[in-house]
Coordinates of C-alpha atoms and ligand atoms in Angstrom, one line a residue:
M17 CA -0.4 0.1 0.4
A18 CA 2.1 2.7 1.0
K19 CA 4.8 1.4 -2.2
L20 CA 2.0 1.8 -4.9
G21 CA 1.5 5.7 -2.5
F22 CA 5.3 6.2 -3.5
T23 CA 3.9 5.2 -6.7
W24 CA 1.6 7.4 -7.2
F25 CA 3.5 10.3 -5.5
V26 CA 6.5 10.0 -7.6
F27 CA 3.6 10.1 -11.0
V28 CA 2.0 13.3 -9.9
L29 CA 5.2 14.7 -9.1
L30 CA 6.2 14.0 -12.4
L31 CA 3.1 15.4 -14.2
V32 CA 3.3 18.4 -12.0
F33 CA 7.4 19.1 -12.9
G34 CA 5.9 17.9 -17.0
F35 CA 3.9 21.5 -16.9
V36 CA 5.4 22.8 -15.2
V37 CA 8.8 22.5 -17.9
S38 CA 6.3 23.0 -20.7
T39 CA 4.5 26.3 -20.1
R40 CA 8.1 27.7 -19.8
E41 CA 9.5 25.9 -23.4
I42 CA 5.6 27.1 -24.5
A43 CA 6.9 30.4 -26.7
V44 CA 4.9 33.5 -27.0
T45 CA 3.8 33.9 -30.9
P46 CA 5.1 37.0 -33.4
P47 CA 1.9 39.0 -34.2
L48 CA 0.7 38.2 -38.2
P49 CA 2.7 40.6 -40.6
I50 CA 0.4 42.9 -42.8
L51 CA 0.4 42.8 -46.3
P52 CA 2.2 43.3 -48.7
L53 CA 5.8 42.0 -47.4
P54 CA 9.2 41.7 -48.8
S55 CA 10.0 39.6 -51.2
A56 CA 13.4 36.9 -49.7
S57 CA 15.6 39.0 -52.1
Q58 CA 14.1 42.5 -51.8
L59 CA 15.2 41.9 -48.5
K60 CA 18.6 40.9 -49.4
W61 CA 18.2 44.4 -51.2
Q62 CA 17.3 46.4 -48.7
Q63 CA 19.6 45.8 -46.6
R64 CA 22.9 46.2 -49.3
E65 CA 21.8 50.2 -48.5
L66 CA 24.5 50.8 -50.2
I67 CA 24.9 49.7 -54.2
M68 CA 27.6 51.3 -56.8
F69 CA 26.5 52.1 -60.5
L70 CA 29.0 52.9 -62.7
H71 CA 28.4 55.1 -65.6
F72 CA 30.8 54.0 -68.8
G73 CA 30.3 53.6 -72.4
M74 CA 31.3 55.6 -75.5
N75 CA 29.9 58.8 -72.9
T76 CA 33.5 58.9 -70.8
F77 CA 36.1 59.1 -74.5
T78 CA 33.2 61.8 -75.8
N79 CA 32.7 63.7 -72.4
S80 CA 29.2 63.7 -73.5
E81 CA 25.9 62.3 -71.0
W82 CA 23.7 61.3 -74.0
G83 CA 26.6 60.1 -77.1
I84 CA 24.3 60.7 -80.6
G85 CA 24.7 57.3 -81.7
K86 CA 27.1 58.1 -84.7
E87 CA 30.5 58.1 -82.5
N88 CA 33.1 55.7 -84.2
S89 CA 33.5 52.5 -82.3
S90 CA 37.6 54.1 -82.6
I91 CA 37.2 56.1 -80.0
F92 CA 36.7 53.2 -77.7
N93 CA 40.1 52.6 -76.0
P94 CA 40.3 52.4 -72.1
M95 CA 43.5 51.4 -72.3
G96 CA 44.5 51.4 -68.3
L97 CA 40.8 49.5 -67.8
D98 CA 41.0 47.6 -65.0
A99 CA 37.5 46.3 -63.2
N100 CA 39.5 44.0 -60.5
Q101 CA 40.5 48.2 -59.5
W102 CA 36.5 48.8 -59.4
V103 CA 35.5 45.6 -57.5
D104 CA 38.4 47.0 -54.7
V105 CA 37.3 50.0 -54.3
A106 CA 33.6 49.4 -53.2
T107 CA 34.5 46.5 -51.8
D108 CA 37.1 49.0 -49.9
T109 CA 34.0 51.6 -49.0
G110 CA 30.7 48.8 -48.8
F111 CA 29.0 48.3 -51.7
S112 CA 28.3 45.0 -52.1
L113 CA 26.3 45.0 -55.4
M114 CA 27.8 47.2 -58.6
I115 CA 25.8 47.1 -61.5
L116 CA 27.5 48.3 -64.7
T117 CA 25.9 50.0 -68.2
A118 CA 26.1 47.6 -70.5
K119 CA 24.7 49.5 -73.1
H120 CA 24.1 53.4 -72.9
H121 CA 21.7 55.9 -74.8
D122 CA 24.3 55.4 -78.1
G123 CA 23.4 52.1 -78.7
F124 CA 27.6 51.5 -78.0
C125 CA 27.9 48.1 -76.1
L126 CA 30.4 46.7 -73.8
W127 CA 30.0 43.0 -75.0
P128 CA 30.4 41.7 -78.1
S129 CA 27.1 41.7 -78.8
Q130 CA 25.8 38.5 -81.9
Y131 CA 23.3 41.1 -83.3
T132 CA 25.4 44.4 -83.7
E133 CA 28.9 45.6 -85.4
H134 CA 28.5 49.0 -82.4
S135 CA 30.4 47.1 -79.9
V136 CA 33.9 46.5 -77.9
K137 CA 34.4 44.6 -81.3
S138 CA 34.5 47.3 -83.5
S139 CA 36.6 49.3 -82.4
P140 CA 40.6 49.2 -81.3
W141 CA 40.5 47.8 -77.5
K142 CA 42.2 44.3 -77.1
D143 CA 42.3 44.7 -81.2
G144 CA 38.2 43.4 -80.4
K145 CA 38.6 40.8 -78.6
G146 CA 37.9 42.2 -75.8
D147 CA 34.7 42.1 -74.0
V148 CA 34.0 44.4 -70.4
V149 CA 30.9 42.6 -69.0
R150 CA 33.0 40.4 -69.0
E151 CA 36.2 41.3 -67.2
F152 CA 33.6 42.8 -65.1
V153 CA 32.1 40.1 -64.1
D154 CA 34.8 37.7 -63.5
A155 CA 36.1 40.6 -60.8
A156 CA 33.0 41.0 -59.1
K157 CA 32.7 36.8 -58.4
I158 CA 36.1 36.5 -57.2
R159 CA 35.8 39.2 -54.7
G160 CA 32.3 38.0 -53.2
V161 CA 30.2 40.7 -55.3
D162 CA 26.8 40.6 -56.7
I163 CA 26.8 42.3 -60.4
G164 CA 23.6 43.9 -61.6
L165 CA 24.0 45.1 -65.7
Y166 CA 21.5 48.1 -66.9
L167 CA 20.5 47.7 -70.5
S168 CA 19.7 51.2 -72.5
P169 CA 16.3 50.8 -74.0
W170 CA 16.7 54.1 -76.4
D171 CA 18.7 52.9 -78.6
R172 CA 20.0 56.0 -80.9
H173 CA 22.7 54.0 -83.2
E174 CA 20.0 51.3 -84.4
R175 CA 18.1 51.2 -87.4
R176 CA 15.8 48.8 -85.7
Y177 CA 14.6 52.0 -82.9
G178 CA 11.4 53.1 -83.9
Q179 CA 10.2 50.3 -85.7
E180 CA 8.2 49.0 -82.9
L181 CA 8.7 44.9 -83.3
E182 CA 11.7 44.9 -84.3
Y183 CA 13.3 47.4 -81.8
N184 CA 11.6 44.9 -79.3
E185 CA 13.0 42.3 -80.8
Y186 CA 16.6 43.2 -81.0
Y187 CA 16.1 44.2 -77.4
L188 CA 14.9 41.2 -76.1
A189 CA 17.6 39.8 -78.3
Q190 CA 20.5 41.5 -76.2
L191 CA 19.0 41.1 -72.8
Q192 CA 19.1 37.3 -73.8
E193 CA 22.8 36.9 -74.0
L194 CA 23.7 39.7 -70.8
L195 CA 20.6 37.6 -69.2
S196 CA 22.6 34.3 -69.6
R197 CA 26.0 34.4 -70.9
Y198 CA 27.2 35.9 -67.6
G199 CA 25.6 33.2 -64.5
S200 CA 23.5 34.8 -61.7
L201 CA 23.0 38.5 -62.1
Q202 CA 21.4 40.2 -58.5
E203 CA 19.7 43.3 -60.0
I204 CA 18.6 45.0 -63.7
W205 CA 18.0 48.3 -63.9
F206 CA 16.0 49.6 -66.8
D207 CA 14.3 53.4 -68.4
G208 CA 11.8 54.5 -69.9
A209 CA 14.1 56.9 -72.0
K210 CA 12.5 58.0 -75.3
G211 CA 14.2 60.2 -78.0
S212 CA 12.0 62.3 -80.2
E213 CA 13.3 60.9 -83.6
A214 CA 10.6 58.6 -82.4
P215 CA 8.7 59.5 -79.1
N216 CA 6.2 57.2 -79.4
M217 CA 8.3 53.7 -79.6
T218 CA 6.7 51.3 -77.6
Y219 CA 9.1 49.1 -75.1
Y220 CA 7.6 45.5 -74.8
F221 CA 8.3 46.0 -70.9
G222 CA 5.7 43.0 -70.0
D223 CA 7.9 40.5 -72.1
W224 CA 11.1 41.3 -71.3
F225 CA 10.5 41.2 -67.6
S226 CA 9.4 37.4 -67.7
M227 CA 12.5 36.8 -69.3
V228 CA 14.5 37.7 -67.2
K229 CA 11.9 36.1 -64.6
E230 CA 12.6 33.2 -66.3
L231 CA 16.3 33.5 -67.0
Q232 CA 17.5 34.9 -63.9
G233 CA 15.0 33.3 -61.5
S234 CA 13.3 35.3 -58.4
N235 CA 17.1 36.0 -57.3
I236 CA 17.0 38.7 -59.3
N237 CA 15.6 42.2 -58.0
I238 CA 14.1 44.7 -61.4
F239 CA 14.2 47.7 -61.5
S240 CA 11.9 51.1 -63.0
D241 CA 9.9 53.5 -62.3
A242 CA 7.4 51.3 -61.1
G243 CA 9.6 47.9 -60.5
P244 CA 8.3 45.2 -60.2
D245 CA 10.4 44.5 -57.0
V246 CA 12.4 48.0 -57.1
R247 CA 11.1 51.2 -58.1
W248 CA 12.7 54.7 -58.9
V249 CA 12.5 57.2 -55.6
G250 CA 11.3 59.8 -58.3
D251 CA 14.3 62.3 -58.5
E252 CA 18.2 62.6 -59.5
M253 CA 19.9 64.0 -56.2
G254 CA 19.6 60.6 -54.4
Y255 CA 16.7 62.1 -51.9
A256 CA 14.6 60.0 -50.6
G257 CA 10.5 61.7 -49.1
C258 CA 10.1 63.0 -45.4
T259 CA 7.6 59.8 -45.7
S260 CA 8.7 56.7 -46.8
W261 CA 5.9 54.0 -47.8
S262 CA 7.6 50.5 -49.5
T263 CA 4.1 49.7 -49.9
I264 CA 3.0 51.8 -53.2
N265 CA -0.2 50.7 -55.6
R266 CA 1.6 48.8 -59.0
T267 CA -1.3 49.5 -60.7
L268 CA -0.9 53.6 -60.5
L269 CA 2.6 53.7 -62.1
K270 CA 4.1 53.3 -65.0
I271 CA 6.8 54.0 -67.5
G272 CA 8.3 56.9 -68.0
D273 CA 5.8 59.2 -66.6
G274 CA 6.9 62.1 -65.5
S275 CA 2.7 62.7 -63.0
I276 CA 3.5 60.0 -60.6
V277 CA 7.1 61.3 -59.3
G278 CA 6.3 62.2 -56.7
Y279 CA 4.1 59.3 -55.4
L280 CA 6.4 57.0 -56.4
N281 CA 8.8 59.9 -53.2
T282 CA 6.6 58.9 -51.3
G283 CA 4.5 56.0 -51.7
D284 CA 1.3 54.9 -50.4
P285 CA 0.4 54.1 -47.2
R286 CA -2.0 51.5 -49.3
G287 CA -0.7 50.3 -51.1
T288 CA -1.5 46.3 -52.1
D289 CA 2.2 45.9 -53.4
W290 CA 5.4 45.7 -51.8
V291 CA 7.5 47.3 -53.5
P292 CA 10.4 49.7 -52.9
A293 CA 12.7 52.8 -53.9
E294 CA 16.1 52.5 -54.8
C295 CA 18.3 56.6 -54.6
D296 CA 20.1 57.0 -57.8
V297 CA 22.6 60.1 -57.7
S298 CA 26.2 60.5 -59.2
I299 CA 29.0 61.2 -56.9
R300 CA 30.2 63.4 -60.1
P301 CA 27.6 66.5 -61.5
G302 CA 27.2 63.2 -64.7
W303 CA 26.9 59.9 -65.2
F304 CA 29.8 59.7 -67.3
W305 CA 33.4 60.9 -66.5
H306 CA 34.8 64.4 -67.5
K307 CA 37.6 65.6 -66.3
S308 CA 36.6 67.7 -65.9
Q309 CA 34.3 67.8 -63.2
T310 CA 35.4 66.5 -59.2
P311 CA 33.4 64.7 -56.6
K312 CA 30.4 66.1 -54.4
S313 CA 32.4 66.3 -51.1
L314 CA 31.4 64.3 -47.9
S315 CA 29.3 66.1 -46.3
Q316 CA 27.2 66.1 -49.5
L317 CA 27.7 62.9 -49.4
L318 CA 26.6 62.4 -45.8
N319 CA 23.3 64.6 -46.6
V320 CA 22.5 61.9 -50.0
Y321 CA 23.5 59.4 -47.5
Y322 CA 20.6 60.5 -44.0
K323 CA 19.0 61.0 -46.9
S324 CA 18.1 58.1 -48.6
V325 CA 19.3 55.0 -46.1
G326 CA 18.4 57.8 -43.2
R327 CA 14.4 57.7 -45.3
N328 CA 13.9 53.9 -45.9
C329 CA 15.8 53.3 -48.9
V330 CA 18.5 52.1 -50.8
L331 CA 21.4 54.5 -52.1
L332 CA 22.1 54.1 -55.9
L333 CA 25.7 55.9 -55.2
N334 CA 26.9 56.4 -59.6
V335 CA 31.2 55.9 -59.7
P336 CA 32.1 56.7 -63.3
P337 CA 35.1 55.0 -64.8
N338 CA 37.7 57.5 -66.6
S339 CA 39.0 56.8 -69.7
A340 CA 41.7 55.3 -69.0
G341 CA 39.4 51.9 -67.4
L342 CA 39.4 53.1 -64.0
I343 CA 37.6 54.8 -61.3
S344 CA 40.5 57.9 -60.8
D345 CA 42.0 58.5 -57.4
I346 CA 40.2 61.2 -56.5
D347 CA 37.3 59.3 -56.2
V348 CA 39.1 56.4 -54.9
R349 CA 39.6 58.9 -52.1
R350 CA 36.3 60.0 -51.3
L351 CA 34.4 57.0 -51.3
A352 CA 37.3 56.1 -48.4
E353 CA 36.3 59.3 -46.7
F354 CA 32.3 57.9 -47.5
Q355 CA 33.2 55.0 -46.1
K356 CA 34.9 56.0 -42.4
A357 CA 32.8 58.7 -42.0
I358 CA 29.6 55.4 -42.1
Q359 CA 31.7 54.3 -39.8
N360 CA 32.9 56.7 -37.8
I361 CA 29.6 57.3 -37.1
F362 CA 27.6 54.6 -36.8
S363 CA 30.2 51.8 -34.8
T364 CA 29.8 53.2 -31.2
N365 CA 25.7 52.6 -30.1
L366 CA 25.3 54.9 -26.9
A367 CA 21.7 53.2 -26.3
E368 CA 23.9 49.7 -25.5
Q369 CA 24.2 48.7 -21.8
C370 CA 21.8 51.0 -20.3
S371 CA 17.8 50.1 -19.7
I372 CA 15.7 50.6 -21.6
T373 CA 11.5 50.7 -20.9
A374 CA 7.5 50.5 -22.9
S375 CA 4.6 51.3 -23.1
S376 CA 3.8 46.7 -22.7
Q377 CA 5.2 44.1 -25.0
R378 CA 4.0 41.2 -26.5
G379 CA 3.4 37.8 -24.1
G380 CA 5.2 40.0 -21.1
K381 CA 7.7 40.0 -19.6
R382 CA 8.9 36.1 -20.8
G383 CA 7.2 36.9 -24.0
G384 CA 10.5 37.8 -25.9
F385 CA 9.4 40.3 -27.9
G386 CA 10.4 42.9 -24.9
P387 CA 12.1 46.3 -25.8
Q388 CA 15.7 45.2 -24.6
N389 CA 15.3 43.9 -28.0
V390 CA 16.4 47.2 -30.2
L391 CA 19.4 46.5 -28.8
D392 CA 20.8 43.0 -30.0
N393 CA 22.5 42.7 -33.3
D394 CA 19.4 41.4 -35.2
H395 CA 17.9 44.5 -37.4
L396 CA 15.3 42.3 -38.5
W397 CA 13.3 39.4 -36.9
T398 CA 14.2 40.3 -32.9
Y399 CA 12.3 43.0 -32.8
W400 CA 10.0 44.4 -29.2
A401 CA 6.3 44.3 -30.0
P402 CA 4.1 46.1 -27.4
G403 CA 1.5 44.1 -25.6
N404 CA -2.0 44.3 -28.7
E405 CA -4.2 45.0 -25.4
S406 CA -2.3 48.1 -24.8
K407 CA -4.9 51.4 -26.0
D408 CA -2.3 53.9 -25.2
K409 CA 0.5 55.3 -27.7
H410 CA 2.7 53.0 -27.3
W411 CA 6.4 53.9 -25.9
I412 CA 10.0 53.3 -25.5
E413 CA 12.0 54.6 -23.6
I414 CA 16.3 54.1 -23.3
I415 CA 17.3 55.4 -19.9
G416 CA 21.7 56.0 -19.8
L417 CA 23.8 56.6 -16.4
K418 CA 23.8 59.3 -14.6
K419 CA 26.3 62.3 -16.9
G420 CA 23.3 60.4 -19.6
F421 CA 24.1 60.4 -23.5
R422 CA 25.3 63.1 -26.3
F423 CA 24.4 62.9 -30.2
N424 CA 22.6 64.0 -32.3
V425 CA 21.6 61.0 -34.2
V426 CA 18.3 59.1 -33.9
R427 CA 18.7 55.9 -35.1
I428 CA 15.3 53.7 -36.0
Q429 CA 14.4 50.9 -37.3
E430 CA 11.0 48.2 -37.9
A431 CA 11.2 43.9 -38.1
I432 CA 10.0 45.3 -41.7
G433 CA 9.6 41.7 -42.7
L434 CA 6.0 41.9 -41.3
G435 CA 5.0 44.2 -43.0
Q436 CA 5.4 48.1 -42.9
R437 CA 3.9 50.3 -40.3
V438 CA 4.7 53.0 -37.9
E439 CA 2.8 56.0 -40.1
Q440 CA 3.8 59.4 -36.8
H441 CA 6.5 59.6 -34.1
E442 CA 8.2 61.6 -31.7
I443 CA 11.3 61.3 -30.0
Y444 CA 12.0 63.0 -26.7
A445 CA 14.8 63.7 -24.8
D446 CA 14.6 64.0 -20.6
G447 CA 10.6 65.0 -21.5
N448 CA 11.4 68.0 -24.5
R449 CA 10.4 66.4 -27.8
I450 CA 13.9 66.7 -30.4
A451 CA 12.2 64.7 -33.8
K452 CA 9.2 64.3 -35.2
G453 CA 9.1 61.5 -38.1
T454 CA 6.0 60.2 -40.2
T455 CA 8.2 56.9 -41.9
I456 CA 10.5 54.4 -40.1
G457 CA 10.5 51.5 -42.7
Y458 CA 13.6 49.2 -42.8
K459 CA 15.5 52.7 -41.0
R460 CA 15.1 56.2 -40.4
L461 CA 18.1 58.1 -39.2
H462 CA 17.4 61.7 -37.9
R463 CA 19.8 64.3 -37.5
T464 CA 18.7 66.8 -34.6
Q465 CA 19.4 70.2 -34.4
G466 CA 21.4 70.3 -32.1
V467 CA 23.8 68.5 -30.1
V468 CA 21.4 67.0 -27.8
Q469 CA 22.9 66.3 -23.6
A470 CA 20.4 64.6 -22.0
R471 CA 19.4 60.3 -19.6
Q472 CA 15.9 59.7 -20.9
V473 CA 15.9 59.1 -24.7
R474 CA 11.6 57.8 -25.6
I475 CA 10.0 57.2 -28.9
L476 CA 7.0 57.4 -29.2
I477 CA 4.9 55.7 -31.9
K478 CA 1.3 58.5 -33.0
K479 CA -0.1 55.6 -35.4
S480 CA 1.3 52.6 -37.3
R481 CA -0.6 50.5 -38.8
G482 CA -1.8 47.4 -37.1
L483 CA 0.9 47.4 -34.5
P484 CA 4.5 48.6 -34.2
L485 CA 7.0 46.4 -33.8
I486 CA 11.3 48.1 -33.8
S487 CA 13.9 46.1 -34.3
S488 CA 16.7 48.3 -33.3
I489 CA 17.6 51.8 -31.9
G490 CA 20.5 53.8 -31.7
L491 CA 22.0 56.6 -30.5
H492 CA 24.4 58.3 -32.7
F493 CA 27.4 61.1 -32.7
D494 CA 28.0 62.8 -35.7
P495 CA 31.3 65.0 -35.4
F496 CA 30.9 66.2 -39.1
W497 CA 27.5 66.9 -38.2
H498 CA 26.7 70.5 -38.4
P499 CA 22.6 71.8 -38.8
K500 CA 23.5 75.0 -40.5
I501 CA 25.7 73.8 -43.6
S502 CA 22.0 71.9 -44.8
Ligands
LIG611 C1 36.3 55.7 -87.8 O1 37.6 56.0 -87.4 C2 38.5 55.7 -88.0 C3 40.2 55.5 -87.8 O2 40.2 57.5 -87.1 C4 38.5 55.2 -89.5 O3 39.3 55.2 -90.5 C5 37.1 55.8 -89.7 O4 37.1 55.7 -91.1 C6 35.6 56.0 -89.4 N1 34.9 55.5 -89.7 C7 33.6 56.6 -89.8 C8 33.3 55.6 -89.9 O5 33.6 56.9 -90.1
LIG612 C1 2.3 60.1 -82.0 O1 1.5 59.8 -80.9 C2 0.8 61.0 -81.2 C3 -0.2 61.3 -80.5 O2 -1.2 59.9 -80.5 C4 0.3 61.3 -82.4 O3 0.1 62.5 -82.6 C5 2.0 61.3 -83.5 O4 2.0 61.8 -84.5 C6 2.2 61.0 -83.6 N1 4.2 61.2 -83.3 C7 4.6 60.6 -83.8 C8 6.5 60.7 -84.7 O5 4.9 59.0 -85.4
LIG613 C1 -4.3 51.9 -53.6 O1 -5.2 50.7 -53.3 C2 -5.8 51.2 -52.1 C3 -6.5 49.4 -52.3 O2 -7.2 49.2 -52.9 C4 -6.7 51.5 -51.9 O3 -7.5 51.6 -51.3 C5 -5.4 53.3 -52.6 O4 -6.3 54.4 -51.9 C6 -5.1 53.5 -53.4 N1 -3.9 54.7 -53.8 C7 -4.4 55.3 -54.7 C8 -3.7 56.1 -54.5 O5 -5.4 55.2 -55.0
LIG614 C1 -4.2 39.2 -28.0 O1 -3.2 38.5 -27.7 C2 -3.3 36.8 -27.4 C3 -2.3 36.1 -27.1 O2 -2.0 36.6 -28.1 C4 -4.5 36.4 -27.7 O3 -4.4 35.6 -26.9 C5 -5.9 37.4 -27.8 O4 -6.5 36.9 -27.9 C6 -5.1 39.0 -28.0 N1 -6.2 39.9 -28.4 C7 -6.7 40.7 -29.1 C8 -7.6 41.7 -28.8 O5 -6.1 40.2 -31.1

């Protein structure tokens, strides 16, 4: 009898123990996403932050921006061309993807296309046996850098341009060469430019985009004014809107339509498609290299960075190789300064090792969605989520040690893997409002009017689509930022 009682006792004990262990181990589920969501390749693109554009071709030798198409191939001769140098510069200065102009509006092809004579084939460079695209791709592959290409639809050399069917076949044939000969591409760049020689020329973007996905699969992002994967930001200064949604209605977008630039710039809080914006701008005044031009100053580049990467976008910075076929030393030095400055500003997060608290948290203290998640190194999948029961405005607050912090940049990031949500937010330092804004998205950087010295920094989410999910917060000091100059 006593033996049976003991067995029962052990059994009940195990049951209770098992229950306690299992209730401890069952995790609180993440919140549901808010559609639309980014694709895996769009998420990868977003995290790059910087992409390098290389405008290189006939214009590099004629001191022009738009060639007329009648340039003599004999002038294309970049004697010192070294694509390894291009890629080394990119890897040294923080770029993981590089996009080359395989053909610009003048129609001259940087690869030996079998559909035209107007290419490297008929140039003196490497006795007509060279292939710039091949050298670029090989140099990038060896260094683990991803590649993209631009193929201009507008072609001022090709006689078929203006004959709708014939030219679209010609373009598609060239696109197939680029997409099948050079391995995997991560981005392909289209614009809708057209000339007065054939203003009504229709480009068969639908056919072209389908061919891209067929030959390259889902890893490639197609850029154009209208996406489908990445959209134009609507200007060539590299500035996104202060409000910057990755969501937009694709049905309202048309490639080459000047009336939608405002919509492209801000996106649409109710947009049904995830098509984030890419900010294209050149490090120099022109897109192509010109002997007389010099690169932007460091403070200009940083200003572009804050207004692109700091507004939920990716910066596509053009760095044009010169007529020797190299990126000029002066640009290399400026890029190095730019990279060093970004490192300098963002490698130290003053909010680290502070205590952090929030208005509420999903699943309570043990839920795994607490505010400390904003201080880890995962800027996507660990995040602070408020409890759904809270009716108040949601906030998160960083409390420093006695001395407090001295900063002039606040970084906020949303967990965009679950959709873009925040519509309005404000930042307070010791109770005083120091910044306010609308969207956050993948990354929002606020530069404050002056240097802030404070012990408590609170981020208040005033409005969001569903619960706000914040993945990272940083307080930084930017020694290059003086509000008076910008
Ligand atoms: C191009 O330039 C070369 C060398 O100067 C010359 O021989 C040739 O005739 C030119 N071609 C055209 C079409 O002008
Ligand atoms: C282009 O289209 C417009 C409007 O449809 C028309 O008025 C114009 O004549 C066309 N131009 C050419 C060069 O075909
Ligand atoms: C985008 O589409 C959504 C859903 O249909 C709609 O609510 C919204 O008004 C549209 N945006 C614009 C600018 O028309
Ligand atoms: C809030 O979240 C809890 C836990 O996920 C869930 O059981 C509850 O139904 C939610 N309440 C509302 C109003 O959504």
